CSV table of N, CA and C in Angstrom, one decimal:
chain,number,residue,atom,x,y,z
A,562,MET,N,-11.7,39.1,-7.8
A,562,MET,CA,-10.9,39.6,-8.9
A,562,MET,C,-9.4,39.1,-8.7
A,563,SER,N,-8.7,39.0,-9.7
A,563,SER,CA,-7.4,38.5,-9.8
A,563,SER,C,-6.4,39.6,-8.9
A,564,LYS,N,-5.5,39.0,-8.3
A,564,LYS,CA,-4.4,39.9,-7.8
A,564,LYS,C,-3.3,40.1,-8.7
A,565,ILE,N,-3.2,39.3,-9.9
A,565,ILE,CA,-2.3,39.7,-10.9
A,565,ILE,C,-2.8,40.9,-11.7
A,566,LEU,N,-1.7,41.9,-11.8
A,566,LEU,CA,-2.0,43.1,-12.8
A,566,LEU,C,-1.1,42.9,-14.1
A,567,TYR,N,-1.8,43.1,-15.1
A,567,TYR,CA,-1.1,42.9,-16.4
A,567,TYR,C,-0.8,44.3,-17.0
A,568,ASN,N,0.5,44.5,-17.1
A,568,ASN,CA,0.9,45.8,-17.8
A,568,ASN,C,0.6,45.8,-19.3
A,569,ASN,N,0.9,46.9,-20.0
A,569,ASN,CA,0.5,46.9,-21.4
A,569,ASN,C,1.2,46.1,-22.3
A,570,LEU,N,2.5,45.8,-22.0
A,570,LEU,CA,3.2,44.7,-22.7
A,570,LEU,C,2.6,43.4,-22.6
A,571,GLU,N,2.2,43.0,-21.2
A,571,GLU,CA,1.5,41.7,-21.0
A,571,GLU,C,0.3,41.5,-21.9
A,572,GLN,N,-0.4,42.8,-21.6
A,572,GLN,CA,-1.8,42.7,-22.4
A,572,GLN,C,-1.7,42.4,-23.7
A,573,SER,N,-0.7,43.1,-24.4
A,573,SER,CA,-0.6,43.0,-25.8
A,573,SER,C,-0.1,41.5,-26.3
A,574,LEU,N,0.8,40.9,-25.5
A,574,LEU,CA,1.2,39.7,-25.7
A,574,LEU,C,0.0,38.5,-25.5
A,575,LEU,N,-0.9,38.8,-24.6
A,575,LEU,CA,-2.0,37.9,-24.4
A,575,LEU,C,-2.9,38.1,-25.5
A,576,LEU,N,-3.2,39.3,-26.1
A,576,LEU,CA,-4.0,39.5,-27.2
A,576,LEU,C,-3.7,38.9,-28.4
A,577,LYS,N,-2.4,38.5,-28.5
A,577,LYS,CA,-1.7,38.0,-29.7
A,577,LYS,C,-2.4,36.4,-29.9
A,578,ASN,N,-2.7,35.8,-28.7
A,578,ASN,CA,-3.4,34.4,-28.8
A,578,ASN,C,-4.9,34.6,-29.3
A,579,SER,N,-5.1,33.7,-30.3
A,579,SER,CA,-6.5,33.6,-30.9
A,579,SER,C,-7.5,33.3,-29.9
A,580,ASN,N,-7.4,32.8,-28.7
A,580,ASN,CA,-8.2,32.3,-27.7
A,580,ASN,C,-8.6,33.5,-26.8
A,581,VAL,N,-8.1,34.5,-27.1
A,581,VAL,CA,-8.4,35.7,-26.1
A,581,VAL,C,-9.3,36.8,-26.9
A,582,ILE,N,-10.2,37.3,-26.2
A,582,ILE,CA,-11.1,38.3,-26.7
A,582,ILE,C,-10.5,39.9,-26.3
A,583,LYS,N,-10.3,40.0,-25.0
A,583,LYS,CA,-9.9,41.1,-24.5
A,583,LYS,C,-9.2,40.9,-23.2
A,584,VAL,N,-8.3,41.8,-22.9
A,584,VAL,CA,-7.4,41.9,-21.7
A,584,VAL,C,-7.6,43.2,-20.9
A,585,SER,N,-7.7,43.2,-19.8
A,585,SER,CA,-7.6,44.5,-18.9
A,585,SER,C,-6.5,44.3,-18.1
A,586,ASP,N,-6.3,45.3,-17.2
A,586,ASP,CA,-5.2,45.0,-16.3
A,586,ASP,C,-5.3,44.0,-15.2
A,587,ARG,N,-6.6,43.5,-15.0
A,587,ARG,CA,-6.8,42.5,-14.0
A,587,ARG,C,-7.5,41.3,-14.5
A,588,SER,N,-7.9,41.2,-15.9
A,588,SER,CA,-8.6,40.0,-16.2
A,588,SER,C,-8.4,39.7,-17.8
A,589,ILE,N,-8.7,38.4,-18.2
A,589,ILE,CA,-8.5,38.0,-19.5
A,589,ILE,C,-9.9,37.4,-19.9
A,590,SER,N,-10.4,37.8,-20.9
A,590,SER,CA,-11.7,37.4,-21.4
A,590,SER,C,-11.3,36.4,-22.7
A,591,TYR,N,-11.7,35.2,-22.5
A,591,TYR,CA,-11.5,34.1,-23.5
A,591,TYR,C,-12.7,33.9,-24.5
A,592,HIS,N,-12.4,33.4,-25.8
A,592,HIS,CA,-13.4,33.2,-26.8
A,592,HIS,C,-14.3,32.0,-26.2
A,593,THR,N,-15.6,31.9,-26.6
A,593,THR,CA,-16.5,30.8,-26.1
A,593,THR,C,-15.9,29.6,-26.7
A,594,ASP,N,-15.4,29.5,-27.8
A,594,ASP,CA,-15.0,28.4,-28.5
A,594,ASP,C,-13.9,27.7,-27.8
A,595,PHE,N,-12.9,28.5,-27.1
A,595,PHE,CA,-11.8,28.0,-26.5
A,595,PHE,C,-12.3,27.5,-25.0
A,596,LYS,N,-13.4,28.1,-24.5
A,596,LYS,CA,-13.9,27.7,-23.3
A,596,LYS,C,-14.5,26.3,-23.4
A,597,VAL,N,-15.2,26.1,-24.4
A,597,VAL,CA,-16.0,24.8,-24.6
A,597,VAL,C,-14.9,23.7,-24.9
A,598,LYS,N,-13.9,24.1,-25.8
A,598,LYS,CA,-12.7,23.1,-26.0
A,598,LYS,C,-12.0,22.7,-24.8
A,599,ALA,N,-11.6,23.9,-23.9
A,599,ALA,CA,-11.0,23.5,-22.6
A,599,ALA,C,-11.9,22.6,-21.6
A,600,VAL,N,-13.1,22.8,-21.6
A,600,VAL,CA,-14.0,21.8,-20.7
A,600,VAL,C,-13.9,20.5,-21.4
A,601,ARG,N,-14.1,20.4,-22.6
A,601,ARG,CA,-14.1,19.0,-23.3
A,601,ARG,C,-12.6,18.2,-22.9
A,602,GLU,N,-11.7,18.9,-23.1
A,602,GLU,CA,-10.4,18.5,-23.0
A,602,GLU,C,-10.2,18.0,-21.4
A,603,TYR,N,-10.7,18.9,-20.5
A,603,TYR,CA,-10.5,18.7,-19.1
A,603,TYR,C,-11.3,17.3,-18.9
A,604,LEU,N,-12.4,17.2,-19.6
A,604,LEU,CA,-13.3,16.0,-19.2
A,604,LEU,C,-12.6,14.8,-19.7
A,605,THR,N,-11.6,14.8,-20.7
A,605,THR,CA,-11.0,13.7,-21.3
A,605,THR,C,-9.8,13.4,-20.3
A,606,GLY,N,-9.5,14.3,-19.3
A,606,GLY,CA,-8.4,13.9,-18.6
A,606,GLY,C,-7.2,14.9,-18.4
A,607,LYS,N,-7.2,15.8,-19.3
A,607,LYS,CA,-6.3,16.8,-19.5
A,607,LYS,C,-6.2,17.7,-18.2
A,608,THR,N,-5.0,18.2,-17.7
A,608,THR,CA,-4.9,19.0,-16.7
A,608,THR,C,-5.1,20.5,-17.2
A,609,PRO,N,-5.6,21.5,-16.5
A,609,PRO,CA,-5.7,22.8,-16.8
A,609,PRO,C,-4.2,23.3,-17.5
A,610,ASN,N,-3.2,23.0,-16.9
A,610,ASN,CA,-1.9,23.3,-17.4
A,610,ASN,C,-1.7,22.9,-18.8
A,611,GLN,N,-2.0,21.6,-19.0
A,611,GLN,CA,-1.8,21.0,-20.3
A,611,GLN,C,-2.6,21.9,-21.4
A,612,ILE,N,-4.0,22.0,-20.9
A,612,ILE,CA,-4.8,22.7,-21.8
A,612,ILE,C,-4.3,24.2,-22.1
A,613,PHE,N,-3.9,24.9,-21.3
A,613,PHE,CA,-3.4,26.4,-21.5
A,613,PHE,C,-2.1,26.3,-22.3
A,614,ILE,N,-1.1,25.4,-22.0
A,614,ILE,CA,0.1,25.3,-22.7
A,614,ILE,C,-0.1,24.8,-24.2
A,615,GLU,N,-1.2,23.8,-24.4
A,615,GLU,CA,-1.3,23.4,-25.7
A,615,GLU,C,-2.0,24.4,-26.5
A,616,ASN,N,-2.7,25.5,-25.9
A,616,ASN,CA,-3.2,26.5,-26.6
A,616,ASN,C,-2.5,27.7,-26.7
A,617,GLY,N,-1.2,27.6,-26.4
A,617,GLY,CA,-0.5,28.7,-26.7
A,617,GLY,C,-0.3,29.7,-25.5
A,618,PHE,N,-0.5,29.5,-24.2
A,618,PHE,CA,-0.5,30.4,-23.2
A,618,PHE,C,0.9,30.2,-22.4
A,619,ASN,N,1.3,31.3,-21.9
A,619,ASN,CA,2.6,31.3,-21.1
A,619,ASN,C,2.1,31.1,-19.7
A,620,LEU,N,2.2,30.1,-19.0
A,620,LEU,CA,1.6,29.9,-17.6
A,620,LEU,C,2.3,30.8,-16.7
A,621,GLU,N,3.5,31.3,-16.9
A,621,GLU,CA,4.1,32.3,-16.0
A,621,GLU,C,3.4,33.7,-16.1
A,622,LEU,N,2.9,34.0,-17.2
A,622,LEU,CA,2.2,35.2,-17.6
A,622,LEU,C,0.8,35.2,-16.8
A,623,ILE,N,0.1,34.1,-17.2
A,623,ILE,CA,-1.3,34.1,-16.8
A,623,ILE,C,-1.5,33.7,-15.4
A,624,GLY,N,-0.5,33.0,-14.6
A,624,GLY,CA,-0.6,32.7,-13.4
A,624,GLY,C,-1.1,31.4,-12.9
């Protein structure tokens, strides 16, 4: 499990991203479509950071 703990505000911010299904205090569940898209983009040479940033995620928040 993640060592990051998400408070209520952080959880609500993460849930505003259409790529997120649900968030608990310790984990984020992503939509299947996002997972497939992320793998495809990774295979074309994008870094994980690029993929998450381009899909609206705050890297400081998700770790």
